[in-house]
Amino acid sequence: MSSKVFHVVGGGPGGVGAAYAAGKLGVKPIIYEAHGALAVKPCGRGVPLVGDLPFRVPGSVVLNRIRFIKLGVDGRWVFKAGGLIDGVIVDKGGFLEHVIAEAGGEVFYRARYDVRRGLVRVGGEVLEVKGLGVFAGGFPYYEGVKAPVVQYVVGNARDVEEDTIEVMLDTRLLGYYYVFPQGDSFEVGVGGFASFNELQALLDKYMEKDPRLSGAKRVVREGAMISVGGLRLGYVNGLVKVGEAAGYVLPLTGEGIRPSALSGYTAAKALIEGSDPIRALERAPISRAVRVQSSILDWVKTLSLEDRRYILSNITPEAHAEVALGTLRLYRLIRGLKIKPSIALRIMAIVLRG
Ligand SMILES: Cc1cc2nc3c(=O)[nH]c(=O)nc-3n(C[C@H](O)[C@H](O)[C@H](O)COP(=O)(O)OP(=O)(O)OC[C@H]3O[C@@H](n4cnc5c(N)ncnc54)[C@H](O)[C@@H]3O)c2cc1C
């Protein structure tokens, strides 16, 4: 390890992806984290394993293995399918700590970076953050469109499967209700284009109507925003923006752990190797996935509720998975878009442009 250090503001997936690249390339990562612990922000903690993560997910942090997805549209279940996603629900804090340890990184907790002045307080000392590094402070620093999410951690839901994630799409909200298993408990939430209060009322109603969830014990209620407006690349005081701060969330699904980690990894690798990090980010496959989903979301916003429902209910489970995961393999998409040719062509055009 050289005596050089790599600065990372924020100990979420974006910062940790960068720390991992730095550590593997022989530069010690120093992480400045505002909170006293990692992964404080609410999160469903679902990570699909599509083979693109730069680091391993160790078995010790896996709370649930996900083999099935159950998907519905506007209150009606459309399919339950296996073999489309292989995913995990993780102990997010434990996972991030594991990756930092593998990278030989050091975390300073309760070390809030002052964006206006470019300074951070570590213990009693105020330091200027200068040199190679990334800014991964998350959604509060994102300058595009954000959508709220509210969720309950539910203690004792009956008959909810531990290897399945449930997603009920809502064409009006342009969002979805979800039930994610999480060890002994479940997270039940909703995200979309509405206010926090509206989402809260809708979630309560959704849970009341489901006999499995209506009597369940609600342990925690939490909420946060998700950056769904596409990429906003750039710098904060010379640090490259990565993760949600730069829009690394798949806008149709809200998946941000994998995109954020990939963006951090890509930017840090480019910086340390002496190439242009913004160019490297623009060219990364995960950026294409965000761009494509962003364009699909913009297009879907222009459609009637009937057209939205028709598309979401009629494309095959395989096509849902290709778009949702951002893998976008054309041969699988073409086979899966068994809908009116004009609509299928529109989707293909967006994917090809991405
Ligand atoms: C309710 C909800 C459910 C979600 N479910 C999923 C899911 O199941 N799967 C998935 O992939 N994604 C999910 N997401 C999205 C995912 O949580 C985020 O996209 C992802 O964590 C973003 O990573 P990040 O590192 O960019 O930001 P964050 O995870 O927000 O991390 C930023 C870190 O920076 C720290 N920080 C902030 N400001 C400063 C500062 N000034 N100085 C120092 N440190 C600072 C914060 O304390 C935080 O630790 C969900 C989001 C929400 C709101």
Tab-separated table of C-alpha atoms in Angstrom, residues 139-347:
chain	number	residue	atom	x	y	z
A	139	PHE	CA	-29.877	11.661	-2.201
A	140	PRO	CA	-29.797	14.958	-0.202
A	141	TYR	CA	-27.132	16.239	-2.630
A	142	TYR	CA	-28.849	15.105	-5.832
A	143	GLU	CA	-30.030	17.956	-8.043
A	144	GLY	CA	-32.630	16.088	-10.169
A	145	VAL	CA	-36.133	14.753	-9.536
A	146	LYS	CA	-36.597	12.718	-6.350
A	147	ALA	CA	-39.488	10.487	-5.315
A	148	PRO	CA	-40.435	9.704	-1.717
A	149	VAL	CA	-40.662	6.189	-0.284
A	150	VAL	CA	-42.315	5.190	2.979
A	151	GLN	CA	-42.050	1.798	4.575
A	152	TYR	CA	-42.800	-0.215	7.677
A	153	VAL	CA	-40.600	-2.863	9.144
A	154	VAL	CA	-43.182	-5.499	10.008
A	155	GLY	CA	-42.488	-8.017	12.724
A	156	ASN	CA	-44.815	-10.952	12.336
A	157	ALA	CA	-46.534	-11.088	8.952
A	158	ARG	CA	-48.221	-14.422	8.252
A	159	ASP	CA	-47.752	-16.472	5.069
A	160	VAL	CA	-45.264	-14.118	3.431
A	161	GLU	CA	-42.649	-16.120	1.567
A	162	GLU	CA	-39.039	-15.681	2.590
A	163	ASP	CA	-37.575	-16.330	-0.869
A	164	THR	CA	-39.889	-14.008	-2.791
A	165	ILE	CA	-40.107	-10.293	-3.349
A	166	GLU	CA	-43.570	-8.942	-4.042
A	167	VAL	CA	-44.024	-5.913	-6.256
A	168	MET	CA	-47.435	-4.375	-6.975
A	169	LEU	CA	-47.007	-1.712	-9.644
A	170	ASP	CA	-49.289	1.313	-9.470
A	171	THR	CA	-49.833	3.017	-12.814
A	172	ARG	CA	-51.143	6.249	-11.278
A	173	LEU	CA	-48.262	6.683	-8.838
A	174	LEU	CA	-45.735	5.466	-11.415
A	175	GLY	CA	-44.338	3.554	-8.496
A	176	TYR	CA	-45.014	0.382	-6.570
A	177	TYR	CA	-45.888	-1.285	-3.303
A	178	TYR	CA	-43.401	-3.889	-2.146
A	179	VAL	CA	-42.959	-6.639	0.399
A	180	PHE	CA	-39.339	-7.616	0.930
A	181	PRO	CA	-38.416	-10.354	3.415
A	182	GLN	CA	-35.631	-9.428	5.803
A	183	GLY	CA	-34.519	-12.206	8.112
A	184	ASP	CA	-37.262	-12.597	10.722
A	185	SER	CA	-39.142	-9.504	9.607
A	186	PHE	CA	-40.448	-7.883	6.432
A	187	GLU	CA	-40.332	-4.482	4.883
A	188	VAL	CA	-43.590	-3.278	3.393
A	189	GLY	CA	-43.448	-0.001	1.554
A	190	VAL	CA	-44.545	2.186	-1.318
A	191	GLY	CA	-42.683	4.677	-3.474
A	192	GLY	CA	-43.856	6.881	-6.295
A	193	PHE	CA	-44.793	10.320	-7.498
A	194	ALA	CA	-46.924	11.572	-4.600
A	195	SER	CA	-46.364	13.342	-1.290
A	196	PHE	CA	-45.100	11.529	1.804
A	197	ASN	CA	-48.526	11.935	3.437
A	198	GLU	CA	-50.364	10.546	0.442
A	199	LEU	CA	-48.004	7.567	0.233
A	200	GLN	CA	-48.381	6.936	3.961
A	201	ALA	CA	-52.188	6.832	3.681
A	202	LEU	CA	-52.006	4.564	0.603
A	203	LEU	CA	-49.618	2.183	2.351
A	204	ASP	CA	-51.893	1.913	5.404
A	205	LYS	CA	-54.825	1.119	3.103
A	206	TYR	CA	-52.767	-1.434	1.137
A	207	MET	CA	-51.807	-3.248	4.322
A	208	GLU	CA	-55.354	-3.183	5.725
A	209	LYS	CA	-56.690	-4.869	2.585
A	210	ASP	CA	-54.153	-7.722	2.758
A	211	PRO	CA	-55.110	-10.241	5.451
A	212	ARG	CA	-51.466	-11.334	5.756
A	213	LEU	CA	-50.344	-7.817	6.617
A	214	SER	CA	-53.349	-6.226	8.316
A	215	GLY	CA	-52.731	-7.734	11.755
A	216	ALA	CA	-48.951	-7.630	11.534
A	217	LYS	CA	-46.937	-5.732	14.115
A	218	ARG	CA	-45.415	-2.553	12.667
A	219	VAL	CA	-42.060	-2.230	14.380
A	220	VAL	CA	-40.639	0.833	12.654
A	221	ARG	CA	-42.000	3.433	10.245
A	222	GLU	CA	-39.479	5.213	8.072
A	223	GLY	CA	-39.172	7.277	4.923
A	224	ALA	CA	-36.604	8.758	2.578
A	225	MET	CA	-36.284	10.031	-0.967
A	226	ILE	CA	-34.868	8.292	-4.030
A	227	SER	CA	-33.036	10.098	-6.847
A	228	VAL	CA	-34.997	9.027	-9.924
A	229	GLY	CA	-34.257	11.824	-12.383
A	230	GLY	CA	-31.287	10.262	-14.172
A	231	LEU	CA	-27.571	11.004	-14.104
A	232	ARG	CA	-26.140	14.312	-12.871
A	233	LEU	CA	-22.396	13.823	-13.233
A	234	GLY	CA	-19.873	16.338	-11.961
A	235	TYR	CA	-17.700	17.383	-9.040
A	236	VAL	CA	-18.110	18.708	-5.502
A	237	ASN	CA	-14.993	20.718	-4.549
A	238	GLY	CA	-12.882	18.576	-6.883
A	239	LEU	CA	-14.339	15.274	-5.604
A	240	VAL	CA	-16.142	13.198	-8.249
A	241	LYS	CA	-19.847	12.771	-7.482
A	242	VAL	CA	-20.880	9.106	-7.362
A	243	GLY	CA	-23.826	7.071	-6.076
A	244	GLU	CA	-27.222	8.643	-5.545
A	245	ALA	CA	-25.683	12.115	-5.346
A	246	ALA	CA	-24.921	11.647	-9.071
A	247	GLY	CA	-28.231	9.873	-9.873
A	248	TYR	CA	-27.023	6.271	-9.785
A	249	VAL	CA	-30.427	4.728	-9.153
A	250	LEU	CA	-32.437	2.761	-11.698
A	251	PRO	CA	-35.418	5.128	-12.035
A	252	LEU	CA	-38.090	2.490	-12.755
A	253	THR	CA	-37.257	0.283	-9.775
A	254	GLY	CA	-35.444	2.515	-7.278
A	255	GLU	CA	-32.586	0.007	-7.130
A	256	GLY	CA	-29.573	1.994	-5.941
A	257	ILE	CA	-27.135	-0.226	-4.043
A	258	ARG	CA	-25.624	-1.944	-7.089
A	259	PRO	CA	-25.676	1.159	-9.372
A	260	SER	CA	-24.141	3.332	-6.645
A	261	ALA	CA	-21.412	0.826	-5.837
A	262	LEU	CA	-20.596	0.402	-9.529
A	263	SER	CA	-20.373	4.146	-10.069
A	264	GLY	CA	-18.040	4.572	-7.086
A	265	TYR	CA	-15.842	1.738	-8.279
A	266	THR	CA	-15.692	3.083	-11.854
A	267	ALA	CA	-14.865	6.660	-10.832
A	268	ALA	CA	-12.184	5.690	-8.292
A	269	LYS	CA	-10.499	3.291	-10.705
A	270	ALA	CA	-10.366	5.960	-13.419
A	271	LEU	CA	-9.006	8.595	-11.013
A	272	ILE	CA	-6.250	6.330	-9.713
A	273	GLU	CA	-5.317	5.124	-13.196
A	274	GLY	CA	-5.110	8.727	-14.400
A	275	SER	CA	-8.034	8.699	-16.824
A	276	ASP	CA	-11.065	10.981	-16.970
A	277	PRO	CA	-13.576	9.730	-14.356
A	278	ILE	CA	-16.562	11.475	-15.959
A	279	ARG	CA	-15.856	9.817	-19.306
A	280	ALA	CA	-15.415	6.474	-17.579
A	281	LEU	CA	-18.755	6.932	-15.821
A	282	GLU	CA	-20.521	7.977	-19.028
A	283	ARG	CA	-19.306	4.815	-20.755
A	284	ALA	CA	-20.101	2.379	-17.943
A	285	PRO	CA	-22.863	-0.169	-18.664
A	286	ILE	CA	-24.685	0.880	-15.470
A	287	SER	CA	-24.933	4.449	-16.836
A	288	ARG	CA	-26.609	3.109	-19.965
A	289	ALA	CA	-29.094	1.218	-17.781
A	290	VAL	CA	-29.932	4.418	-15.856
A	291	ARG	CA	-30.276	6.414	-19.112
A	292	VAL	CA	-32.576	3.808	-20.685
A	293	GLN	CA	-34.815	3.542	-17.625
A	294	SER	CA	-34.918	7.312	-17.358
A	295	SER	CA	-36.093	7.645	-20.968
A	296	ILE	CA	-38.677	4.874	-20.493
A	297	LEU	CA	-39.991	6.656	-17.388
A	298	ASP	CA	-40.256	9.980	-19.271
A	299	TRP	CA	-42.133	8.243	-22.082
A	300	VAL	CA	-44.480	6.311	-19.744
A	301	LYS	CA	-45.397	9.612	-18.033
A	302	THR	CA	-46.904	10.741	-21.354
A	303	LEU	CA	-49.160	7.642	-21.663
A	304	SER	CA	-52.728	7.185	-20.430
A	305	LEU	CA	-53.332	4.981	-17.385
A	306	GLU	CA	-54.915	2.370	-19.703
A	307	ASP	CA	-51.811	2.212	-21.902
A	308	ARG	CA	-49.522	1.987	-18.878
A	309	ARG	CA	-51.620	-0.885	-17.485
A	310	TYR	CA	-51.722	-2.639	-20.870
A	311	ILE	CA	-47.933	-2.565	-21.265
A	312	LEU	CA	-47.091	-3.578	-17.706
A	313	SER	CA	-49.638	-6.414	-17.674
A	314	ASN	CA	-48.715	-7.836	-21.062
A	315	ILE	CA	-44.954	-7.846	-21.455
A	316	THR	CA	-43.495	-11.186	-20.407
A	317	PRO	CA	-41.772	-11.793	-17.068
A	318	GLU	CA	-38.464	-12.056	-18.992
A	319	ALA	CA	-38.901	-8.591	-20.521
A	320	HIS	CA	-39.825	-7.141	-17.107
A	321	ALA	CA	-36.586	-8.607	-15.724
A	322	GLU	CA	-34.403	-7.334	-18.606
A	323	VAL	CA	-35.674	-3.784	-18.172
A	324	ALA	CA	-35.838	-3.812	-14.360
A	325	LEU	CA	-32.324	-5.173	-13.860
A	326	GLY	CA	-30.901	-3.006	-16.631
A	327	THR	CA	-29.300	-6.013	-18.321
A	328	LEU	CA	-31.179	-5.140	-21.540
A	329	ARG	CA	-30.127	-8.152	-23.620
A	330	LEU	CA	-31.791	-7.462	-26.956
A	331	TYR	CA	-32.630	-11.043	-27.924
A	332	ARG	CA	-34.460	-11.589	-24.630
A	333	LEU	CA	-36.222	-8.249	-24.885
A	334	ILE	CA	-37.446	-8.841	-28.424
A	335	ARG	CA	-38.878	-12.201	-27.389
A	336	GLY	CA	-40.504	-10.670	-24.319
A	337	LEU	CA	-42.246	-7.631	-25.820
A	338	LYS	CA	-45.359	-9.481	-26.930
A	339	ILE	CA	-47.413	-6.331	-27.147
A	340	LYS	CA	-48.732	-4.023	-29.886
A	341	PRO	CA	-45.860	-3.622	-32.405
A	342	SER	CA	-45.962	0.193	-32.227
A	343	ILE	CA	-45.359	0.113	-28.459
A	344	ALA	CA	-42.744	-2.664	-28.651
A	345	LEU	CA	-40.856	-0.682	-31.313
A	346	ARG	CA	-40.919	2.435	-29.156
A	347	ILE	CA	-39.361	0.534	-26.241
